[in-house]
């Protein structure tokens, strides 16, 4: 089976073709970073308009790269949520239209399931069961994955997601967008022990997260320098902030592994590319002789390949889209139908 995947949930237009025998045979990605950079964050209306401009040309390019005709495609997978309503509608309506014109099924895909399954695109895919830490701009979740398609939510952020906290912290410090890479780059030259940043909610039971207070603490620390912050001050604040986020995530992951008696920890989503996070979690799983699993950096951010792969699994299970175009800006991962 050969599936065309379409990703338009936020500020990246991703298209890919995945074959269940040959694997990933073509992919293209267009990032809107330069479009949103001057605003310091994603402007939903601009994002939607740019998806309209870029999506069909990217589909043509991917088909050409794969040396495919529409008749060679067996199904279309598209991100139906979570995400920005307008951006999701662009991908969903395009996919449904092509589905009808080409006479092939379409299937809606959950964006975070796409991230969760991205490591399965690697040469040595992980085995189940496992605990997954999903960390992106919009989500921070711990999920117990019994098998592909069977998910139990263990904990999630009660306010800002980790990636969102990175972006907002970078903006308040006058750093460039996107904030995650900017903070990580600055932190590399900083002293992560200079300031005593809190580790939110680690003294409470449970596996939920909260990063809004940490963001406020960072702002107060920055403003406490009375507008005279040097480049080194900024680097130290970035390093302390990053360390606080990473250690908070690590503490919760340790609890989740203990609670589920799992030794496999999978991390996925844009923040999973953070090298400091990977290094700390490697140490955590090492304490239990466990295994840390993640995708290559190109598959951590939003992309069409993960949607094509997740959609292929859903199509194989006989799941397809309804005739009307439906998207879900909010969509709990644990409400997905199981895969046979």
Tab-separated table of C-alpha atoms in Angstrom:
chain	number	residue	atom	x	y	z
A	1	UNK	CA	0.000	0.000	0.000
A	2	UNK	CA	1.250	3.470	-0.909
A	3	UNK	CA	-0.067	6.489	1.033
A	4	UNK	CA	0.225	10.226	0.445
A	5	UNK	CA	0.538	12.097	3.754
A	6	UNK	CA	-0.441	15.757	4.244
A	7	UNK	CA	0.484	17.802	7.329
A	8	UNK	CA	-0.869	21.359	7.786
A	9	UNK	CA	-1.644	21.623	11.496
A	10	UNK	CA	0.338	24.786	12.206
A	11	UNK	CA	3.237	26.544	10.476
A	12	UNK	CA	4.783	23.812	8.324
A	13	UNK	CA	3.423	22.334	5.122
A	14	UNK	CA	4.550	18.726	4.900
A	15	UNK	CA	3.875	16.195	2.155
A	16	UNK	CA	5.274	12.668	1.834
A	17	UNK	CA	4.659	9.295	0.229
A	18	UNK	CA	5.131	6.156	2.303
A	19	UNK	CA	5.079	2.624	0.911
A	20	UNK	CA	4.589	-0.341	3.255
A	21	UNK	CA	7.250	-2.295	1.331
A	22	UNK	CA	9.745	0.360	0.205
A	23	UNK	CA	9.324	2.684	3.182
A	24	UNK	CA	9.535	6.463	2.810
A	25	UNK	CA	10.041	7.155	-0.885
A	26	UNK	CA	9.587	10.933	-1.106
A	27	UNK	CA	8.951	13.912	1.137
A	28	UNK	CA	8.897	17.700	1.003
A	29	UNK	CA	8.591	20.258	3.780
A	30	UNK	CA	8.022	23.984	3.656
A	31	UNK	CA	8.526	25.952	6.871
A	32	UNK	CA	6.787	29.262	7.526
A	33	UNK	CA	9.392	30.458	10.064
A	34	UNK	CA	10.397	33.468	7.958
A	35	UNK	CA	6.724	34.442	7.556
A	36	UNK	CA	5.962	34.478	11.299
A	37	UNK	CA	9.366	35.549	12.589
A	38	UNK	CA	8.609	39.285	12.602
A	39	UNK	CA	5.558	38.648	14.815
A	40	UNK	CA	7.422	36.447	17.306
A	41	UNK	CA	4.914	33.611	16.899
A	42	UNK	CA	2.443	31.966	14.544
A	43	UNK	CA	-0.312	34.161	13.067
A	44	UNK	CA	-3.125	31.669	12.292
A	45	UNK	CA	-4.619	33.513	9.300
A	46	UNK	CA	-1.231	33.921	7.643
A	47	UNK	CA	-0.479	30.266	8.286
A	48	UNK	CA	-3.688	29.151	6.588
A	49	UNK	CA	-3.117	31.345	3.533
A	50	UNK	CA	0.417	30.067	3.129
A	51	UNK	CA	-0.744	26.437	3.270
A	52	UNK	CA	-3.164	27.252	0.442
A	53	UNK	CA	-0.285	28.617	-1.659
A	54	UNK	CA	2.190	25.841	-0.953
A	55	UNK	CA	0.252	22.589	-0.576
A	56	UNK	CA	-0.652	21.681	-4.163
A	57	UNK	CA	2.794	22.562	-5.570
A	58	UNK	CA	4.383	20.407	-2.868
A	59	UNK	CA	2.096	17.483	-3.726
A	60	UNK	CA	3.135	17.800	-7.385
A	61	UNK	CA	6.804	17.866	-6.384
A	62	UNK	CA	6.491	14.791	-4.161
A	63	UNK	CA	4.727	12.813	-6.871
A	64	UNK	CA	7.486	13.786	-9.288
A	65	UNK	CA	10.221	12.901	-6.773
A	66	UNK	CA	8.666	9.471	-6.250
A	67	UNK	CA	8.110	8.972	-9.990
A	68	UNK	CA	4.442	8.369	-9.194
A	69	UNK	CA	1.162	9.067	-10.884
A	70	UNK	CA	-2.059	9.586	-8.891
A	71	UNK	CA	-3.038	6.067	-9.986
A	72	UNK	CA	-0.041	4.734	-7.998
A	73	UNK	CA	-1.415	6.131	-4.729
A	74	UNK	CA	-3.694	3.857	-2.679
A	75	UNK	CA	-4.798	6.294	0.006
A	76	UNK	CA	-4.435	9.805	1.405
A	77	UNK	CA	-3.747	10.604	5.052
A	78	UNK	CA	-4.184	14.103	6.437
A	79	UNK	CA	-3.816	15.764	9.812
A	80	UNK	CA	-7.317	16.362	11.171
A	81	UNK	CA	-6.221	17.678	14.575
A	82	UNK	CA	-5.142	18.941	16.987
A	83	UNK	CA	-4.003	22.224	15.474
A	84	UNK	CA	-5.145	25.554	14.087
A	85	UNK	CA	-8.651	25.343	12.639
A	86	UNK	CA	-7.918	27.180	9.392
A	87	UNK	CA	-4.641	25.370	8.768
A	88	UNK	CA	-6.260	21.973	9.396
A	89	UNK	CA	-9.096	22.821	7.004
A	90	UNK	CA	-6.651	23.477	4.164
A	91	UNK	CA	-5.098	20.024	4.444
A	92	UNK	CA	-8.365	18.211	5.112
A	93	UNK	CA	-10.299	19.786	2.234
A	94	UNK	CA	-7.417	19.212	-0.175
A	95	UNK	CA	-7.085	15.581	0.870
A	96	UNK	CA	-10.823	14.940	0.615
A	97	UNK	CA	-10.984	16.582	-2.801
A	98	UNK	CA	-8.099	14.501	-4.145
A	99	UNK	CA	-9.665	11.414	-2.604
A	100	UNK	CA	-12.839	11.943	-4.623
A	101	UNK	CA	-11.050	12.884	-7.844
A	102	UNK	CA	-8.566	10.004	-7.658
A	103	UNK	CA	-11.131	7.496	-6.394
A	104	UNK	CA	-9.115	6.396	-3.354
A	105	UNK	CA	-9.861	6.481	0.398
A	106	UNK	CA	-8.791	9.275	2.727
A	107	UNK	CA	-8.155	8.911	6.442
A	108	UNK	CA	-7.908	11.541	9.205
A	109	UNK	CA	-4.786	11.307	11.372
A	110	UNK	CA	-4.190	12.587	14.882
A	111	UNK	CA	-1.195	14.930	14.825
A	112	UNK	CA	0.278	13.619	18.079
A	113	UNK	CA	-0.139	10.000	17.020
A	114	UNK	CA	1.923	10.961	13.995
A	115	UNK	CA	4.675	12.276	16.278
A	116	UNK	CA	4.433	9.227	18.523
A	117	UNK	CA	4.848	6.830	15.588
A	118	UNK	CA	7.636	8.818	13.872
A	119	UNK	CA	10.421	6.717	15.503
A	120	UNK	CA	8.919	3.673	13.774
A	121	UNK	CA	10.173	5.157	10.507
A	122	UNK	CA	13.749	4.455	11.615
A	123	UNK	CA	15.742	1.343	10.684
A	124	UNK	CA	15.304	-0.148	14.152
A	125	UNK	CA	11.727	0.662	15.226
A	126	UNK	CA	10.835	0.425	18.927
A	127	UNK	CA	8.900	-2.444	20.426
A	128	UNK	CA	5.825	-2.105	22.619
A	129	UNK	CA	4.753	-1.544	25.357
A	130	UNK	CA	6.475	1.737	26.195
A	131	UNK	CA	6.022	5.132	27.814
A	132	UNK	CA	5.932	8.071	25.400
A	133	UNK	CA	6.806	11.655	26.276
A	134	UNK	CA	5.200	13.896	23.669
A	135	UNK	CA	6.736	17.367	23.803
A	136	UNK	CA	5.912	20.001	21.220
A	137	UNK	CA	4.839	23.612	20.937
A	138	UNK	CA	1.264	22.772	21.825
A	139	UNK	CA	1.471	19.580	23.872
A	140	UNK	CA	3.339	18.024	26.767
A	141	UNK	CA	1.963	14.585	27.567
A	142	UNK	CA	3.035	11.287	29.082
A	143	UNK	CA	1.285	8.345	27.440
A	144	UNK	CA	1.377	4.622	28.116
A	145	UNK	CA	1.446	2.843	24.764
A	146	UNK	CA	0.418	-0.782	25.125
A	147	UNK	CA	0.617	-1.308	21.387
A	148	UNK	CA	0.208	0.797	18.253
A	149	UNK	CA	-3.150	2.553	18.507
A	150	UNK	CA	-3.748	1.749	22.192
A	151	UNK	CA	-2.968	4.818	24.292
A	152	UNK	CA	-3.569	5.697	27.947
A	153	UNK	CA	-2.919	9.253	29.078
A	154	UNK	CA	-0.765	9.336	32.227
A	155	UNK	CA	-0.294	13.077	32.571
A	156	UNK	CA	-0.248	16.339	30.652
A	157	UNK	CA	0.468	20.039	30.990
A	158	UNK	CA	-2.215	21.965	32.836
A	159	UNK	CA	-1.226	25.223	31.115
A	160	UNK	CA	1.699	25.994	28.788
A	161	UNK	CA	3.313	23.123	26.957
A	162	UNK	CA	7.101	22.839	27.243
A	163	UNK	CA	7.636	24.036	23.672
A	164	UNK	CA	5.274	26.952	24.215
A	165	UNK	CA	7.209	27.927	27.336
A	166	UNK	CA	10.448	27.881	25.325
A	167	UNK	CA	8.914	30.145	22.663
A	168	UNK	CA	7.434	32.620	25.140
A	169	UNK	CA	10.612	32.765	27.219
A	170	UNK	CA	12.681	33.454	24.110
A	171	UNK	CA	10.295	36.247	23.073
A	172	UNK	CA	10.405	37.957	26.469
A	173	UNK	CA	14.223	37.908	26.302
A	174	UNK	CA	14.258	39.392	22.803
A	175	UNK	CA	15.459	36.213	21.103
A	176	UNK	CA	14.437	35.092	17.633
A	177	UNK	CA	11.537	32.807	16.709
A	178	UNK	CA	11.250	29.832	17.039
A	179	UNK	CA	12.254	30.012	20.671
A	180	UNK	CA	13.292	26.424	21.354
A	181	UNK	CA	16.412	26.389	19.166
A	182	UNK	CA	17.246	29.978	20.195
A	183	UNK	CA	17.147	29.137	23.911
A	184	UNK	CA	19.127	25.923	23.387
A	185	UNK	CA	21.831	27.721	21.384
A	186	UNK	CA	22.158	30.494	23.972
A	187	UNK	CA	22.141	28.035	26.878
A	188	UNK	CA	25.214	26.294	25.477
A	189	UNK	CA	27.389	29.194	26.710
A	190	UNK	CA	25.510	29.785	29.958
A	191	UNK	CA	25.949	28.801	33.603
A	192	UNK	CA	22.954	26.604	34.459
A	193	UNK	CA	23.664	26.837	38.211
A	194	UNK	CA	23.720	30.626	38.534
A	195	UNK	CA	20.012	31.027	39.323
A	196	UNK	CA	17.832	28.693	41.390
A	197	UNK	CA	14.886	28.071	39.083
A	198	UNK	CA	11.941	25.973	40.365
A	199	UNK	CA	11.010	22.513	39.072
A	200	UNK	CA	7.199	22.913	38.848
A	201	UNK	CA	4.915	20.311	40.424
A	202	UNK	CA	7.670	17.796	41.150
A	203	UNK	CA	6.825	17.843	44.864
A	204	UNK	CA	3.239	16.814	44.150
A	205	UNK	CA	2.086	13.297	43.334
A	206	UNK	CA	0.974	12.532	39.807
A	207	UNK	CA	2.332	13.009	36.314
A	208	UNK	CA	0.854	16.344	35.236
A	209	UNK	CA	3.007	19.323	34.246
A	210	UNK	CA	2.821	23.096	34.608
A	211	UNK	CA	5.249	25.511	32.975
A	212	UNK	CA	3.473	28.868	33.261
A	213	UNK	CA	4.959	29.592	36.685
A	214	UNK	CA	8.455	28.765	35.456
A	215	UNK	CA	7.941	31.164	32.582
A	216	UNK	CA	6.919	33.903	35.034
A	217	UNK	CA	9.934	33.149	37.256
A	218	UNK	CA	12.182	33.510	34.219
A	219	UNK	CA	10.600	36.868	33.323
A	220	UNK	CA	11.042	38.145	36.878
A	221	UNK	CA	14.677	37.049	36.868
A	222	UNK	CA	15.286	38.789	33.556
A	223	UNK	CA	13.499	41.992	34.557
A	224	UNK	CA	15.287	41.918	37.921
A	225	UNK	CA	18.458	42.849	36.091
A	226	UNK	CA	16.876	46.303	35.553
A	227	UNK	CA	17.303	46.375	31.799
A	228	UNK	CA	21.048	45.955	32.017
A	229	UNK	CA	21.257	42.269	31.166
A	230	UNK	CA	24.472	41.392	29.367
A	231	UNK	CA	24.813	38.666	26.766
A	232	UNK	CA	26.254	36.427	29.483
A	233	UNK	CA	23.301	37.177	31.778
A	234	UNK	CA	20.935	36.096	29.009
A	235	UNK	CA	22.945	32.952	28.390
A	236	UNK	CA	22.860	32.076	32.096
A	237	UNK	CA	19.106	32.628	32.292
A	238	UNK	CA	18.567	30.503	29.177
A	239	UNK	CA	20.717	27.726	30.623
A	240	UNK	CA	18.902	27.770	33.962
A	241	UNK	CA	15.497	27.811	32.269
A	242	UNK	CA	16.387	24.924	29.969
A	243	UNK	CA	17.807	22.883	32.840
A	244	UNK	CA	14.646	23.437	34.893
A	245	UNK	CA	12.399	22.285	32.034
A	246	UNK	CA	14.576	19.270	31.226
A	247	UNK	CA	14.878	18.125	34.828
A	248	UNK	CA	11.142	18.538	35.392
A	249	UNK	CA	10.415	16.375	32.361
A	250	UNK	CA	12.990	13.816	33.513
A	251	UNK	CA	11.516	13.534	37.012
A	252	UNK	CA	8.052	12.912	35.601
A	253	UNK	CA	9.389	10.371	33.101
A	254	UNK	CA	11.118	8.497	35.925
A	255	UNK	CA	7.818	8.310	37.790
A	256	UNK	CA	5.966	7.140	34.694
A	257	UNK	CA	8.452	4.332	34.044
A	258	UNK	CA	8.155	3.198	37.658
A	259	UNK	CA	4.360	3.390	37.631
A	260	UNK	CA	4.011	1.359	34.438
A	261	UNK	CA	6.983	-0.969	35.080
A	262	UNK	CA	8.238	-0.098	31.588
A	263	UNK	CA	11.872	0.187	30.580
A	264	UNK	CA	11.298	1.781	27.188
A	265	UNK	CA	10.897	5.548	26.989
A	266	UNK	CA	10.053	7.146	23.662
A	267	UNK	CA	10.264	10.910	23.152
A	268	UNK	CA	8.641	12.648	20.203
A	269	UNK	CA	7.661	16.119	19.030
A	270	UNK	CA	9.742	19.188	18.296
A	271	UNK	CA	11.256	19.508	21.785
A	272	UNK	CA	12.490	15.891	21.608
A	273	UNK	CA	15.286	17.154	19.319
A	274	UNK	CA	16.742	19.114	22.258
A	275	UNK	CA	20.142	17.554	22.963
A	276	UNK	CA	20.116	18.486	26.647
A	277	UNK	CA	16.802	16.672	27.106
A	278	UNK	CA	18.079	13.585	25.327
A	279	UNK	CA	21.246	13.509	27.426
A	280	UNK	CA	19.379	13.717	30.745
A	281	UNK	CA	16.799	11.116	29.725
A	282	UNK	CA	19.564	8.756	28.560
A	283	UNK	CA	20.860	8.848	32.140
A	284	UNK	CA	17.371	8.249	33.533
A	285	UNK	CA	16.696	5.136	31.468
A	286	UNK	CA	20.220	3.943	32.169
A	287	UNK	CA	19.379	3.766	35.874
A	288	UNK	CA	16.792	1.047	35.105
A	289	UNK	CA	18.754	-0.592	32.283
A	290	UNK	CA	16.158	0.824	29.943
A	291	UNK	CA	16.120	2.215	26.430
A	292	UNK	CA	15.548	5.742	25.135
A	293	UNK	CA	13.899	5.931	21.711
A	294	UNK	CA	13.505	8.895	19.379
A	295	UNK	CA	13.446	9.853	15.709
A	296	UNK	CA	16.093	11.694	13.730
A	297	UNK	CA	15.799	15.509	14.088
A	298	UNK	CA	14.068	15.927	10.701
A	299	UNK	CA	11.228	13.690	11.909
A	300	UNK	CA	10.840	15.432	15.281
A	301	UNK	CA	9.287	18.577	13.852
A	302	UNK	CA	5.991	18.516	11.933
A	303	UNK	CA	6.299	16.556	8.687
A	304	UNK	CA	4.275	14.652	6.122
A	305	UNK	CA	6.156	11.380	6.589
A	306	UNK	CA	4.766	10.733	10.052
A	307	UNK	CA	1.230	11.435	8.830
A	308	UNK	CA	1.635	9.103	5.845
A	309	UNK	CA	2.927	6.328	8.109
A	310	UNK	CA	0.214	6.748	10.746
A	311	UNK	CA	-2.431	6.973	8.032
A	312	UNK	CA	-1.227	3.768	6.425
A	313	UNK	CA	-1.752	1.918	9.715
A	314	UNK	CA	-5.264	3.336	10.000
A	315	UNK	CA	-6.143	2.486	6.395
A	316	UNK	CA	-4.894	-1.068	6.875
A	317	UNK	CA	-7.265	-1.336	9.841
A	318	UNK	CA	-10.144	-0.353	7.563
A	319	UNK	CA	-10.582	3.185	8.908
A	320	UNK	CA	-11.485	5.953	6.447
A	321	UNK	CA	-12.826	9.496	6.531
A	322	UNK	CA	-16.469	10.474	6.331
A	323	UNK	CA	-17.542	12.274	3.163
A	324	UNK	CA	-17.836	15.636	4.877
A	325	UNK	CA	-14.685	17.524	5.858
A	326	UNK	CA	-14.201	17.375	9.629
A	327	UNK	CA	-11.276	18.650	11.668
A	328	UNK	CA	-10.742	18.720	15.424
A	329	UNK	CA	-8.591	21.561	16.813
A	330	UNK	CA	-8.845	19.766	20.174
A	331	UNK	CA	-8.688	15.978	20.068
A	332	UNK	CA	-7.720	13.785	23.054
A	333	UNK	CA	-5.233	11.135	21.964
A	334	UNK	CA	-6.768	8.423	24.123
A	335	UNK	CA	-10.116	8.655	22.307
A	336	UNK	CA	-8.701	7.230	19.077
A	337	UNK	CA	-10.157	3.944	17.842
A	338	UNK	CA	-7.809	1.022	18.362
A	339	UNK	CA	-5.941	-0.624	15.513
A	340	UNK	CA	-6.822	-4.258	14.815
